[in-house]
Coordinates of C-alpha atoms in Angstrom, one line a residue:
M48 CA -103.2 100.7 30.0
T49 CA -100.7 102.7 27.9
K50 CA -99.7 101.8 24.4
I51 CA -96.3 100.7 25.7
Q52 CA -97.8 98.5 28.4
K53 CA -100.2 96.9 25.9
K54 CA -97.4 96.2 23.5
K55 CA -95.3 94.6 26.2
S56 CA -98.3 92.6 27.5
V57 CA -99.0 91.3 24.0
E58 CA -95.3 90.4 23.4
S59 CA -95.1 88.7 26.8
K60 CA -98.2 86.6 26.2
Y61 CA -97.4 85.4 22.8
R62 CA -93.7 84.8 23.5
K63 CA -94.8 82.6 26.4
W64 CA -97.4 80.9 24.2
K65 CA -94.8 80.4 21.5
G66 CA -92.4 78.9 24.0
Y67 CA -95.0 76.4 25.3
G68 CA -96.0 75.6 21.7
A69 CA -92.4 74.9 20.6
K70 CA -91.8 72.7 23.6
A71 CA -95.0 70.7 22.9
I72 CA -94.1 70.3 19.2
Y73 CA -90.6 69.2 20.1
A74 CA -91.9 66.7 22.7
N75 CA -94.3 65.2 20.2
M76 CA -91.6 65.1 17.5
A77 CA -89.3 63.3 19.9
F78 CA -92.0 60.8 20.7
F79 CA -92.7 60.2 17.0
R80 CA -89.0 59.8 16.3
D81 CA -88.4 57.4 19.2
H82 CA -91.4 55.3 18.2
G83 CA -90.6 55.2 14.5
L84 CA -93.5 57.5 13.6
L85 CA -91.6 60.6 12.6
S86 CA -91.0 59.2 9.1
R87 CA -94.8 58.8 8.6
L88 CA -95.6 62.3 9.8
V89 CA -93.5 63.9 7.0
G90 CA -93.8 61.1 4.5
M91 CA -90.4 59.5 5.1
T92 CA -90.1 55.8 4.0
G93 CA -87.4 53.4 3.2
H94 CA -84.4 52.1 5.1
A95 CA -82.3 54.4 7.2
Q96 CA -78.9 55.3 5.7
D97 CA -76.0 56.2 8.1
H98 CA -73.2 58.4 6.9
H99 CA -69.9 57.6 8.4
H100 CA -66.9 59.9 8.5
Q101 CA -63.2 59.4 8.9
D102 CA -63.2 60.6 12.5
G103 CA -65.6 57.8 13.5
H104 CA -68.8 59.8 14.0
R105 CA -71.8 59.5 11.9
D106 CA -74.9 61.4 10.9
P107 CA -78.3 60.5 12.3
P108 CA -80.3 58.3 10.0
S109 CA -81.8 60.0 6.9
F110 CA -84.6 58.7 4.8
P111 CA -85.8 59.0 1.2
I112 CA -88.8 61.3 1.0
Q113 CA -92.0 60.7 -0.9
E114 CA -92.8 63.5 -3.3
G115 CA -95.8 65.5 -2.2
R116 CA -96.3 64.3 1.3
A117 CA -93.2 66.0 2.5
I118 CA -94.8 69.4 1.9
W119 CA -96.3 68.9 5.3
G120 CA -92.9 69.7 6.7
F121 CA -93.0 73.1 4.9
L122 CA -96.5 73.8 6.1
L123 CA -95.5 73.2 9.7
A124 CA -92.4 75.4 9.2
F125 CA -94.4 78.2 7.6
L126 CA -96.9 78.1 10.4
A127 CA -94.0 78.4 12.9
Y128 CA -92.6 81.3 11.0
W129 CA -96.0 83.1 10.8
L130 CA -96.5 82.8 14.6
S131 CA -93.0 84.0 15.3
H132 CA -93.1 86.9 12.9
R133 CA -96.6 88.1 13.6
F134 CA -96.6 88.0 17.4
V135 CA -93.0 88.2 18.6
Y136 CA -91.0 90.1 15.9
V137 CA -92.4 93.5 16.8
E138 CA -90.2 96.5 16.0
N139 CA -89.6 99.3 18.5
D140 CA -91.8 102.4 18.2
P141 CA -89.3 105.2 19.2
G142 CA -91.9 107.8 19.3
A143 CA -94.1 105.8 21.7
L144 CA -91.0 105.0 23.9
A145 CA -90.1 108.7 24.1
R146 CA -93.6 109.8 25.0
A147 CA -93.8 107.1 27.7
S148 CA -90.4 108.0 29.1
A149 CA -91.5 111.7 29.2
R150 CA -94.5 110.6 31.4
G151 CA -92.1 109.0 33.8
E152 CA -92.9 105.4 32.8
R153 CA -90.2 102.7 32.6
V154 CA -89.6 101.7 29.0
E155 CA -87.7 98.9 27.4
W156 CA -85.8 99.1 24.1
S157 CA -84.8 96.0 22.2
S158 CA -82.6 95.2 19.3
F159 CA -84.2 94.2 16.0
D160 CA -84.2 90.5 16.8
K161 CA -85.2 91.0 20.5
F162 CA -81.9 89.4 21.6
Y163 CA -80.7 92.4 23.5
K164 CA -83.1 94.4 25.8
Q165 CA -82.4 97.5 27.9
A166 CA -84.4 99.7 30.2
P167 CA -82.6 103.1 30.0
T168 CA -83.1 105.8 32.6
L169 CA -84.5 108.1 29.9
F170 CA -85.5 107.5 26.3
L171 CA -85.4 110.8 24.4
Q172 CA -86.1 111.9 20.9
P173 CA -84.8 115.4 20.3
S174 CA -86.2 117.4 17.3
N175 CA -83.4 120.0 16.9
H176 CA -79.9 120.9 17.8
E177 CA -80.9 123.0 20.8
E178 CA -82.7 120.1 22.4
L179 CA -79.9 117.7 21.6
I180 CA -77.2 120.0 23.0
G181 CA -79.2 120.5 26.2
I182 CA -79.6 116.8 26.7
L183 CA -75.9 116.1 26.3
R184 CA -74.9 118.9 28.6
E185 CA -77.3 117.7 31.3
A186 CA -76.1 114.1 30.9
A187 CA -72.5 115.3 31.3
A188 CA -73.3 117.3 34.4
S189 CA -75.0 114.2 36.0
N190 CA -72.3 111.8 34.8
Q191 CA -74.7 109.7 32.7
T192 CA -73.8 107.7 29.7
V193 CA -75.6 108.4 26.3
K194 CA -76.2 106.1 23.4
V195 CA -78.0 106.7 20.1
V196 CA -80.2 104.0 18.6
G197 CA -82.0 103.8 15.3
S198 CA -83.5 100.5 14.0
G199 CA -81.4 98.5 16.4
H200 CA -80.1 96.3 13.5
S201 CA -77.0 94.9 15.1
W202 CA -76.1 91.6 16.6
T203 CA -73.9 93.2 19.2
P204 CA -74.9 95.3 22.3
I205 CA -73.2 98.4 20.8
G206 CA -76.2 100.6 21.5
L207 CA -77.1 99.5 25.0
T208 CA -77.0 101.8 28.0
D209 CA -78.8 102.1 31.4
G210 CA -78.3 105.9 31.1
V211 CA -79.8 108.1 28.4
M212 CA -80.9 106.5 25.1
L213 CA -81.4 108.9 22.2
N214 CA -83.3 108.3 18.9
L215 CA -82.8 110.7 16.0
D216 CA -85.9 109.8 13.9
K217 CA -86.9 113.5 14.0
F218 CA -83.5 114.4 12.4
N219 CA -84.8 113.1 9.1
K220 CA -84.8 116.0 6.7
V221 CA -83.1 116.2 3.3
L222 CA -81.3 119.5 3.5
S223 CA -80.0 119.9 0.0
I224 CA -79.4 118.0 -3.3
D225 CA -76.8 119.2 -5.7
A226 CA -77.5 117.3 -9.0
S227 CA -74.5 118.9 -10.8
A228 CA -72.0 117.9 -8.1
K229 CA -73.9 114.7 -7.4
T230 CA -74.0 115.2 -3.6
V231 CA -76.8 115.2 -1.1
T232 CA -76.8 116.6 2.5
V233 CA -79.2 115.1 5.0
Q234 CA -79.8 114.9 8.7
A235 CA -78.2 111.7 9.9
G236 CA -81.3 110.2 11.5
I237 CA -83.0 109.7 8.2
R238 CA -83.8 106.1 7.3
I239 CA -82.0 104.8 4.2
R240 CA -85.3 103.8 2.5
D241 CA -86.6 107.4 2.9
L242 CA -83.3 108.9 1.6
S243 CA -83.5 106.6 -1.4
A244 CA -87.1 107.6 -2.1
A245 CA -86.2 111.3 -1.9
L246 CA -83.3 110.9 -4.3
A247 CA -85.5 108.9 -6.8
A248 CA -88.2 111.7 -6.7
H249 CA -85.7 114.4 -7.5
D250 CA -85.5 115.9 -11.0
P251 CA -83.2 114.5 -12.4
P252 CA -83.6 111.3 -10.4
L253 CA -80.5 110.2 -8.3
A254 CA -79.6 107.3 -6.1
L255 CA -77.2 106.2 -3.5
R256 CA -74.1 104.5 -5.0
N257 CA -74.6 101.4 -2.9
T258 CA -76.4 100.2 0.2
G259 CA -76.6 97.1 2.4
V260 CA -79.1 94.4 1.8
L261 CA -81.5 96.2 4.2
D262 CA -82.8 99.8 4.1
R263 CA -84.7 100.1 7.4
Q264 CA -81.6 101.4 9.2
S265 CA -80.9 105.1 10.0
L266 CA -78.1 106.6 7.9
A267 CA -76.1 107.4 11.1
G268 CA -76.4 103.8 12.3
A269 CA -75.4 102.3 8.9
L270 CA -72.3 104.4 8.8
A271 CA -71.4 103.6 12.5
T272 CA -70.6 100.0 11.8
G273 CA -69.4 100.1 8.2
T274 CA -72.5 98.8 6.5
H275 CA -71.7 97.5 3.0
G276 CA -73.4 96.1 0.0
T277 CA -71.9 93.8 -2.7
G278 CA -70.1 94.4 -5.9
I279 CA -66.4 94.6 -6.8
R280 CA -66.9 98.2 -8.1
Y281 CA -68.5 99.5 -4.9
K282 CA -67.1 100.4 -1.5
I283 CA -68.9 100.6 1.8
M284 CA -71.4 103.4 2.4
S285 CA -69.0 105.3 4.7
A286 CA -66.6 105.8 1.7
D287 CA -69.2 108.0 0.0
V288 CA -69.3 110.5 2.8
V289 CA -67.6 113.8 1.9
A290 CA -68.5 115.9 4.9
L291 CA -70.3 115.5 8.3
E292 CA -71.4 117.3 11.5
L293 CA -70.8 115.8 14.9
V294 CA -72.1 117.1 18.3
T295 CA -69.6 116.1 21.1
A296 CA -70.2 115.2 24.7
G297 CA -69.7 118.9 25.7
G298 CA -72.3 120.1 23.3
N299 CA -69.8 121.4 20.7
V300 CA -70.8 121.2 17.1
L301 CA -67.9 120.1 14.8
R302 CA -67.9 120.1 11.0
G303 CA -65.2 118.3 9.0
S304 CA -64.4 116.9 5.6
R305 CA -61.9 114.5 4.1
R306 CA -59.9 117.5 2.7
D307 CA -60.4 119.8 5.6
P308 CA -57.5 122.3 5.9
D309 CA -57.6 121.8 9.7
P310 CA -55.7 118.6 10.6
A311 CA -57.8 118.2 13.8
M312 CA -61.1 118.4 11.8
R313 CA -59.7 116.1 9.1
D314 CA -58.9 113.5 11.8
M315 CA -62.3 114.0 13.3
F316 CA -63.9 113.3 9.9
E317 CA -61.7 110.2 9.3
A318 CA -62.8 108.8 12.7
A319 CA -66.5 109.7 12.4
V320 CA -67.3 108.2 9.0
L321 CA -67.1 104.8 10.7
H322 CA -67.6 105.9 14.3
L323 CA -69.0 102.9 16.3
G324 CA -71.2 105.4 18.2
A325 CA -68.2 106.2 20.4
L326 CA -67.3 109.8 19.4
G327 CA -70.5 111.9 19.8
V328 CA -73.8 112.3 18.0
L329 CA -73.7 112.3 14.2
T330 CA -76.3 114.9 13.1
E331 CA -75.6 115.8 9.5
V332 CA -74.0 114.0 6.5
S333 CA -73.0 115.0 3.0
M334 CA -72.6 112.0 0.5
E335 CA -71.8 111.4 -3.1
V336 CA -74.7 110.0 -5.1
V337 CA -75.0 108.7 -8.7
E338 CA -77.5 109.0 -11.5
A339 CA -80.6 106.9 -11.0
F340 CA -80.6 103.4 -12.5
S341 CA -82.9 100.4 -12.8
V342 CA -81.9 96.8 -11.9
I343 CA -82.5 93.5 -13.5
K344 CA -81.8 90.5 -11.3
R345 CA -81.7 86.8 -11.7
N346 CA -81.6 83.8 -9.4
R347 CA -80.0 80.5 -10.3
L348 CA -78.4 77.4 -8.7
L349 CA -74.9 76.1 -9.2
P350 CA -72.7 73.5 -7.5
L351 CA -71.0 75.1 -4.5
N352 CA -67.6 74.0 -5.6
T353 CA -68.1 75.7 -9.0
V354 CA -69.1 79.0 -7.3
L355 CA -66.2 79.0 -5.0
S356 CA -63.6 78.2 -7.7
T357 CA -65.0 80.8 -10.2
L358 CA -66.1 83.5 -7.8
P359 CA -63.8 86.3 -9.2
A360 CA -65.2 85.7 -12.7
L361 CA -68.8 85.5 -11.5
A362 CA -68.4 88.8 -9.5
A363 CA -66.7 90.6 -12.4
G364 CA -69.5 89.7 -14.8
V365 CA -72.3 91.6 -12.8
D366 CA -72.7 94.7 -10.7
H367 CA -73.9 92.9 -7.6
L368 CA -73.4 89.3 -6.5
L369 CA -74.9 87.6 -3.5
V370 CA -74.3 83.9 -2.8
W371 CA -76.2 81.9 -0.3
F372 CA -75.7 78.2 0.6
I373 CA -76.8 75.9 3.3
P374 CA -74.1 73.8 4.9
Y375 CA -74.0 70.1 4.0
T376 CA -76.0 70.4 0.8
G377 CA -73.4 71.1 -1.9
R378 CA -75.5 73.7 -3.8
A379 CA -75.3 77.5 -3.9
Q380 CA -77.9 80.1 -4.9
L381 CA -76.6 83.1 -6.9
M382 CA -78.5 86.4 -6.9
E383 CA -76.9 88.5 -9.7
S384 CA -77.9 92.0 -10.5
L385 CA -77.1 94.3 -13.4
R386 CA -77.6 98.1 -13.4
I387 CA -79.2 99.5 -16.5
P388 CA -80.4 103.0 -17.6
P389 CA -83.6 104.0 -15.8
T390 CA -86.7 102.5 -17.4
K391 CA -90.2 101.5 -16.4
V392 CA -90.5 98.7 -19.0
P393 CA -89.0 95.3 -18.1
P394 CA -86.2 94.7 -20.6
T395 CA -85.0 91.5 -22.2
H396 CA -81.4 90.6 -21.4
D397 CA -79.3 87.8 -22.6
W398 CA -77.3 86.4 -19.8
G399 CA -75.4 84.1 -22.0
D400 CA -74.9 80.3 -21.7
S401 CA -75.3 80.5 -17.9
R402 CA -79.0 81.5 -18.4
K403 CA -79.9 77.9 -17.4
H404 CA -81.3 78.8 -14.0
C405 CA -82.1 75.3 -12.9
Q406 CA -79.0 73.4 -13.8
N407 CA -78.4 69.7 -13.4
F408 CA -80.2 68.7 -10.3
G409 CA -78.3 65.4 -10.3
S410 CA -75.5 64.8 -7.9
T411 CA -71.9 65.8 -8.6
S412 CA -69.5 65.0 -5.8
G413 CA -68.8 65.4 -2.1
D414 CA -71.6 66.7 0.0
E415 CA -73.9 67.0 -3.1
A416 CA -73.5 63.3 -3.9
S417 CA -74.2 62.4 -0.3
A418 CA -77.3 64.6 -0.3
A419 CA -78.7 63.1 -3.5
Q420 CA -78.1 59.5 -2.2
S421 CA -80.0 60.2 1.0
G422 CA -83.0 61.7 -0.9
S423 CA -82.2 65.2 0.2
L424 CA -83.8 66.8 -2.9
M425 CA -87.2 65.9 -1.7
L426 CA -89.1 68.3 -3.8
S427 CA -87.0 68.1 -7.0
L428 CA -89.7 66.6 -9.1
T429 CA -92.4 68.9 -7.8
Y430 CA -89.9 71.8 -8.1
N431 CA -89.2 71.1 -11.8
K432 CA -92.9 70.8 -12.5
V433 CA -93.5 74.1 -10.9
V434 CA -90.6 75.7 -12.9
A435 CA -91.8 74.2 -16.1
S436 CA -95.3 75.6 -15.6
L437 CA -94.2 79.1 -14.6
R438 CA -91.8 79.3 -17.5
S439 CA -94.8 79.0 -19.8
F440 CA -95.8 82.5 -18.8
S441 CA -94.5 85.5 -20.6
A442 CA -91.1 87.0 -19.6
S443 CA -92.7 90.2 -18.5
L444 CA -95.0 88.3 -16.1
L445 CA -92.0 86.6 -14.6
L446 CA -90.2 89.9 -14.2
A447 CA -93.2 91.4 -12.5
S448 CA -93.9 88.5 -10.2
R449 CA -90.3 87.7 -9.1
P450 CA -90.1 90.2 -6.2
W451 CA -93.2 88.7 -4.6
L452 CA -91.7 85.2 -5.1
G453 CA -88.6 86.5 -3.4
V454 CA -90.6 87.5 -0.3
L455 CA -92.2 84.1 -0.2
Q456 CA -88.9 82.3 -0.6
L457 CA -87.3 84.2 2.3
R458 CA -90.3 83.6 4.6
L459 CA -90.2 79.9 3.8
L460 CA -86.5 79.9 4.5
S461 CA -86.9 81.6 7.8
A462 CA -89.7 79.1 8.7
A463 CA -87.6 76.2 7.7
G464 CA -84.7 77.3 9.9
S465 CA -87.1 77.7 12.9
F466 CA -88.5 74.2 12.2
S467 CA -85.1 72.5 12.1
S468 CA -84.1 74.1 15.4
L469 CA -86.9 72.1 17.1
F470 CA -84.7 69.0 16.8
P471 CA -81.4 68.1 18.4
V472 CA -78.3 69.5 16.9
T473 CA -77.3 66.0 15.7
Y474 CA -80.1 66.3 13.1
V475 CA -78.8 69.6 11.6
P476 CA -77.2 68.0 8.4
F477 CA -80.4 65.9 7.8
W478 CA -82.8 68.8 8.1
N479 CA -80.5 71.1 6.2
R480 CA -80.9 68.7 3.2
Q481 CA -84.6 67.9 3.8
V482 CA -86.2 71.2 4.7
V483 CA -83.8 74.3 4.9
A484 CA -82.1 73.9 1.5
P485 CA -85.3 73.1 -0.4
A486 CA -86.9 76.2 1.1
L487 CA -84.0 78.3 -0.1
H488 CA -83.9 76.7 -3.6
L489 CA -87.7 76.5 -4.2
F490 CA -87.6 79.8 -6.1
A491 CA -84.0 79.9 -7.1
W492 CA -84.7 80.6 -10.7
G493 CA -85.9 83.3 -13.0
E494 CA -85.5 87.1 -13.3
S495 CA -87.0 90.1 -11.7
F496 CA -87.0 93.8 -12.7
Y497 CA -86.8 96.9 -10.4
P498 CA -87.5 100.2 -12.1
H499 CA -86.1 102.0 -9.0
G500 CA -82.6 100.4 -8.7
H501 CA -82.4 100.8 -5.0
R502 CA -85.1 98.1 -4.6
G503 CA -83.0 95.8 -6.7
I504 CA -79.9 95.9 -4.5
V505 CA -81.7 95.2 -1.2
L506 CA -83.5 92.0 -0.4
D507 CA -87.2 91.7 -1.1
D508 CA -87.6 90.6 2.5
H509 CA -85.3 89.3 5.2
P510 CA -85.3 86.3 7.6
D511 CA -85.8 87.3 11.2
C512 CA -84.5 86.3 14.6
Y513 CA -81.2 84.7 13.9
R514 CA -77.6 85.2 15.0
E515 CA -74.9 86.3 12.6
A516 CA -71.1 86.7 12.3
E517 CA -69.4 88.1 9.2
W518 CA -65.7 88.1 8.3
F519 CA -63.9 90.0 5.6
L520 CA -61.1 88.3 3.7
P521 CA -58.6 89.6 1.1
L522 CA -59.3 87.9 -2.2
E523 CA -56.0 86.2 -2.1
S524 CA -57.0 84.5 1.2
F525 CA -60.5 83.5 0.1
N526 CA -59.8 80.0 -1.4
A527 CA -57.7 78.8 1.6
A528 CA -60.3 80.2 4.1
M529 CA -63.2 78.5 2.4
T530 CA -61.4 75.2 2.1
A531 CA -60.7 75.5 5.9
F532 CA -64.3 76.5 6.6
L533 CA -65.8 73.5 4.7
T534 CA -63.4 71.2 6.4
F535 CA -64.4 72.8 9.7
L536 CA -68.1 72.2 9.0
D537 CA -67.5 68.6 8.1
S538 CA -65.4 67.9 11.2
R539 CA -68.3 69.2 13.3
R540 CA -71.1 67.6 11.4
G541 CA -74.0 67.0 13.8
K542 CA -72.2 68.9 16.6
I543 CA -72.9 72.6 15.8
G544 CA -76.1 74.5 14.9
A545 CA -75.0 75.3 11.3
N546 CA -78.6 75.2 10.2
F547 CA -79.0 78.4 8.2
V548 CA -77.5 80.4 5.4
V549 CA -73.8 81.1 4.7
Q550 CA -73.7 84.3 2.7
I551 CA -70.9 85.5 0.4
R552 CA -70.5 89.0 -1.0
V553 CA -67.7 91.0 -2.6
T554 CA -66.8 94.6 -1.9
H555 CA -64.2 97.1 -3.2
A556 CA -61.3 98.0 -0.8
D557 CA -60.9 101.5 0.7
D558 CA -58.6 103.4 3.0
L559 CA -60.9 104.3 6.0
W560 CA -59.3 103.9 9.4
L561 CA -61.7 101.3 10.9
S562 CA -63.0 99.8 7.7
P563 CA -62.7 96.0 7.5
F564 CA -62.0 96.5 3.8
R565 CA -59.0 98.7 4.4
R566 CA -55.9 98.2 2.2
E567 CA -52.7 99.8 3.4
Q568 CA -51.6 100.3 -0.3
G569 CA -55.2 101.3 -1.2
P570 CA -56.3 104.5 -2.8
Q571 CA -55.6 107.8 -1.1
N572 CA -58.8 109.3 -2.4
N573 CA -62.3 108.3 -3.0
S574 CA -62.5 109.0 -6.8
H575 CA -65.2 107.2 -8.7
D576 CA -66.9 107.6 -12.0
N577 CA -70.7 107.9 -12.1
T578 CA -71.1 104.1 -12.1
G579 CA -69.2 103.7 -8.9
Q580 CA -66.0 102.3 -10.6
D581 CA -63.0 103.3 -8.6
K582 CA -60.3 104.9 -10.8
T583 CA -57.4 104.1 -8.6
M584 CA -57.9 100.4 -7.8
S585 CA -59.3 98.3 -10.6
D586 CA -57.6 95.0 -10.4
S587 CA -58.9 92.0 -8.4
I588 CA -56.4 92.5 -5.6
S589 CA -58.4 95.6 -4.6
W590 CA -61.5 93.8 -3.3
F591 CA -62.5 91.7 -0.4
V592 CA -64.8 88.7 0.1
S593 CA -67.2 88.7 3.0
V594 CA -68.5 85.4 4.5
A595 CA -71.4 85.6 6.9
T596 CA -72.5 82.6 8.9
L597 CA -76.0 82.6 10.3
V598 CA -77.6 80.4 13.0
K599 CA -81.3 80.2 13.7
G600 CA -82.7 78.8 16.9
F601 CA -79.6 77.1 18.2
D602 CA -76.9 78.3 20.5
S603 CA -74.6 80.2 18.1
D604 CA -71.6 80.4 20.4
P605 CA -70.0 77.0 19.8
Y606 CA -70.2 77.4 16.0
L607 CA -69.2 81.0 15.6
R608 CA -66.5 81.1 18.2
A609 CA -64.8 78.0 16.9
A610 CA -65.0 79.2 13.3
E611 CA -63.5 82.5 14.3
R612 CA -60.6 80.9 16.0
E613 CA -59.9 78.1 13.6
V614 CA -60.8 79.6 10.2
W615 CA -61.2 83.3 9.9
I616 CA -58.4 84.7 12.1
P617 CA -55.7 82.4 10.7
N618 CA -56.6 83.5 7.2
G619 CA -56.3 87.2 7.9
G620 CA -60.0 87.9 8.4
R621 CA -61.5 91.0 10.0
P622 CA -64.9 91.0 11.7
H623 CA -67.9 93.1 10.9
W624 CA -68.2 95.8 13.7
G625 CA -72.0 95.3 14.0
K626 CA -72.0 91.5 14.1
L627 CA -70.9 88.8 16.4
H628 CA -67.2 88.4 17.2
Y629 CA -65.1 87.7 20.2
L630 CA -62.1 89.9 19.8
A631 CA -60.8 92.5 22.2
Y632 CA -58.3 95.4 22.1
H633 CA -55.1 93.4 21.4
E634 CA -56.5 91.4 18.5
L635 CA -58.2 94.5 17.0
S636 CA -55.1 96.6 17.3
A637 CA -53.1 93.9 15.5
L638 CA -55.6 93.7 12.7
Y639 CA -55.9 97.4 12.1
G640 CA -52.5 98.8 13.3
E641 CA -51.8 102.5 13.5
P642 CA -55.2 103.6 12.1
F643 CA -56.9 101.9 15.1
E644 CA -54.6 103.9 17.5
K645 CA -55.4 107.1 15.6
Y646 CA -59.1 106.5 16.1
L647 CA -58.7 105.9 19.8
R648 CA -56.7 109.1 20.2
V649 CA -59.5 111.1 18.5
R650 CA -62.1 109.3 20.6
R651 CA -60.3 110.2 23.8
R652 CA -60.0 113.9 22.7
L653 CA -63.7 114.2 21.7
D654 CA -65.1 112.2 24.7
P655 CA -62.7 112.5 27.6
Q656 CA -65.5 111.6 30.1
D657 CA -66.4 108.4 28.2
M658 CA -70.0 109.5 27.9
F659 CA -70.6 107.4 24.8
M660 CA -69.0 104.2 26.2
N661 CA -70.7 101.0 27.3
S662 CA -69.4 97.6 28.4
H663 CA -69.2 96.3 24.8
L664 CA -67.1 99.2 23.6
R665 CA -64.8 99.1 26.6
E666 CA -63.9 95.5 25.7
L667 CA -62.9 96.8 22.3
F668 CA -61.0 99.9 23.3
F669 CA -60.0 99.9 27.0
E670 CA -57.7 97.0 27.6
R671 CA -55.0 99.5 28.1
A672 CA -54.9 103.2 28.4
V673 CA -54.5 105.3 25.3
R674 CA -52.3 108.4 25.4

């Protein structure tokens, strides 16, 4: 049995086993619930409390939770996570797929969350330009489609094809680093984590200006869908590209830059910096970089209403801001990061009066008051005892241990989401308060230090196997949109699978054709200083707020589709190209205007045979002919 066959056999067995196990657990939980025993299983006692709403519906009963015994819920959830992550969440091995395909075996590629699967006719991994050009010309001659895949980190089927699937992991070299000009030129298949490591090892050490919250993606893939990080001074990664190389369907090698004297090559560049995999194969990229930095990060809890009303001030006070909250709980976790000069010694930093990381666990108003009344803060006493104990350690120990605690927190959160999805959707508000939010907030305190700043602006770990939509809103629309979103959630309480994180980030505007952060009156250049501060757009109107909604275990369609229609589109939102949305040509053309049409004209010129198209991209581009 080949390595591919063994891997598929293991995946199949454990996926089947996990499915049977989940059904058995759910059946037992339903039995316990129906016979009044569920409360005893997880330590729930007291009288049921119903929560009535103006529209007449009500939440399922919730119960006060005894301290200590409720930890069994976490243990069950963590076990579910471990089984899911260990046996089902298996990443693709592109090298093994390519070798198996070369032997004539049928191979199957899957997206990072195993939601999308595809068996291409061929899975190939070229190692140089000659091999790549030969593959493209042969595919053109046989009228086959071609798609390039990296880590598969997208919630859309943007990389699927039943034709030829390419992987550029062998296009992973750092070609040159110019420390004086602060630029780096690399092959586009390099993984972001490897590029960051190479820049950090350079003398003098350098760094990417900004990245997304993950670094496992290939650089070409991250640029393809407009990957962004967070911070009002920092644009998306594509905005840092200064030159690139693209191989077209006909095997032609094109090189262009933002200031290319040839208008055709300049347009090619503008389209290719955020290319959606629809123009050709991106093989080489030159990017601006910055001097290396270290990062100090802190986590803290605040009332959700406070965060939403003061978001501009919160974002302006730090370099990077990431906000997570769980629907129906009334609290938000803030992950705030500051860049400091490179150092290997954990510094001391005075964050000011807001240094109180565990503030006022009592109820305030709205959802939070309801949560406290129903006993939703089930581990508050235990939590505070743990915090008090850990705070007795030295500051340096806290700084050193916090990244590990971040990994544990995210794994508990992923487990809690999986656990809550074993129950009917009517119990989502209840389990959000009892399990999911406590898992998120358990380590929402303290500081951490990252000598290599890159590690401080990506997550220590990441939840797996969930569905996500993300929408980008101009700052002036954010308050209205969030008010509408919270009203939307409340109106569908117990009806949708809103059982996981809502994530908020901020990003600086740009002028790229297909960027969701595009401003028509934005800068006409990409001028920054060494910290990433844009010199042409410095006021708050120049940045966007992104809101990502995540679903774990439940059918995401009723939640995400309704929110798109009722909340995000009416408030001027644009969707993330690599995440779930339901828009087609007419809606996208209206959102992006003439730049969208320019992109389509370039796409038609570079790929007249539609070699790099698939069904997903046709929905976006081909509702009418483009001339």
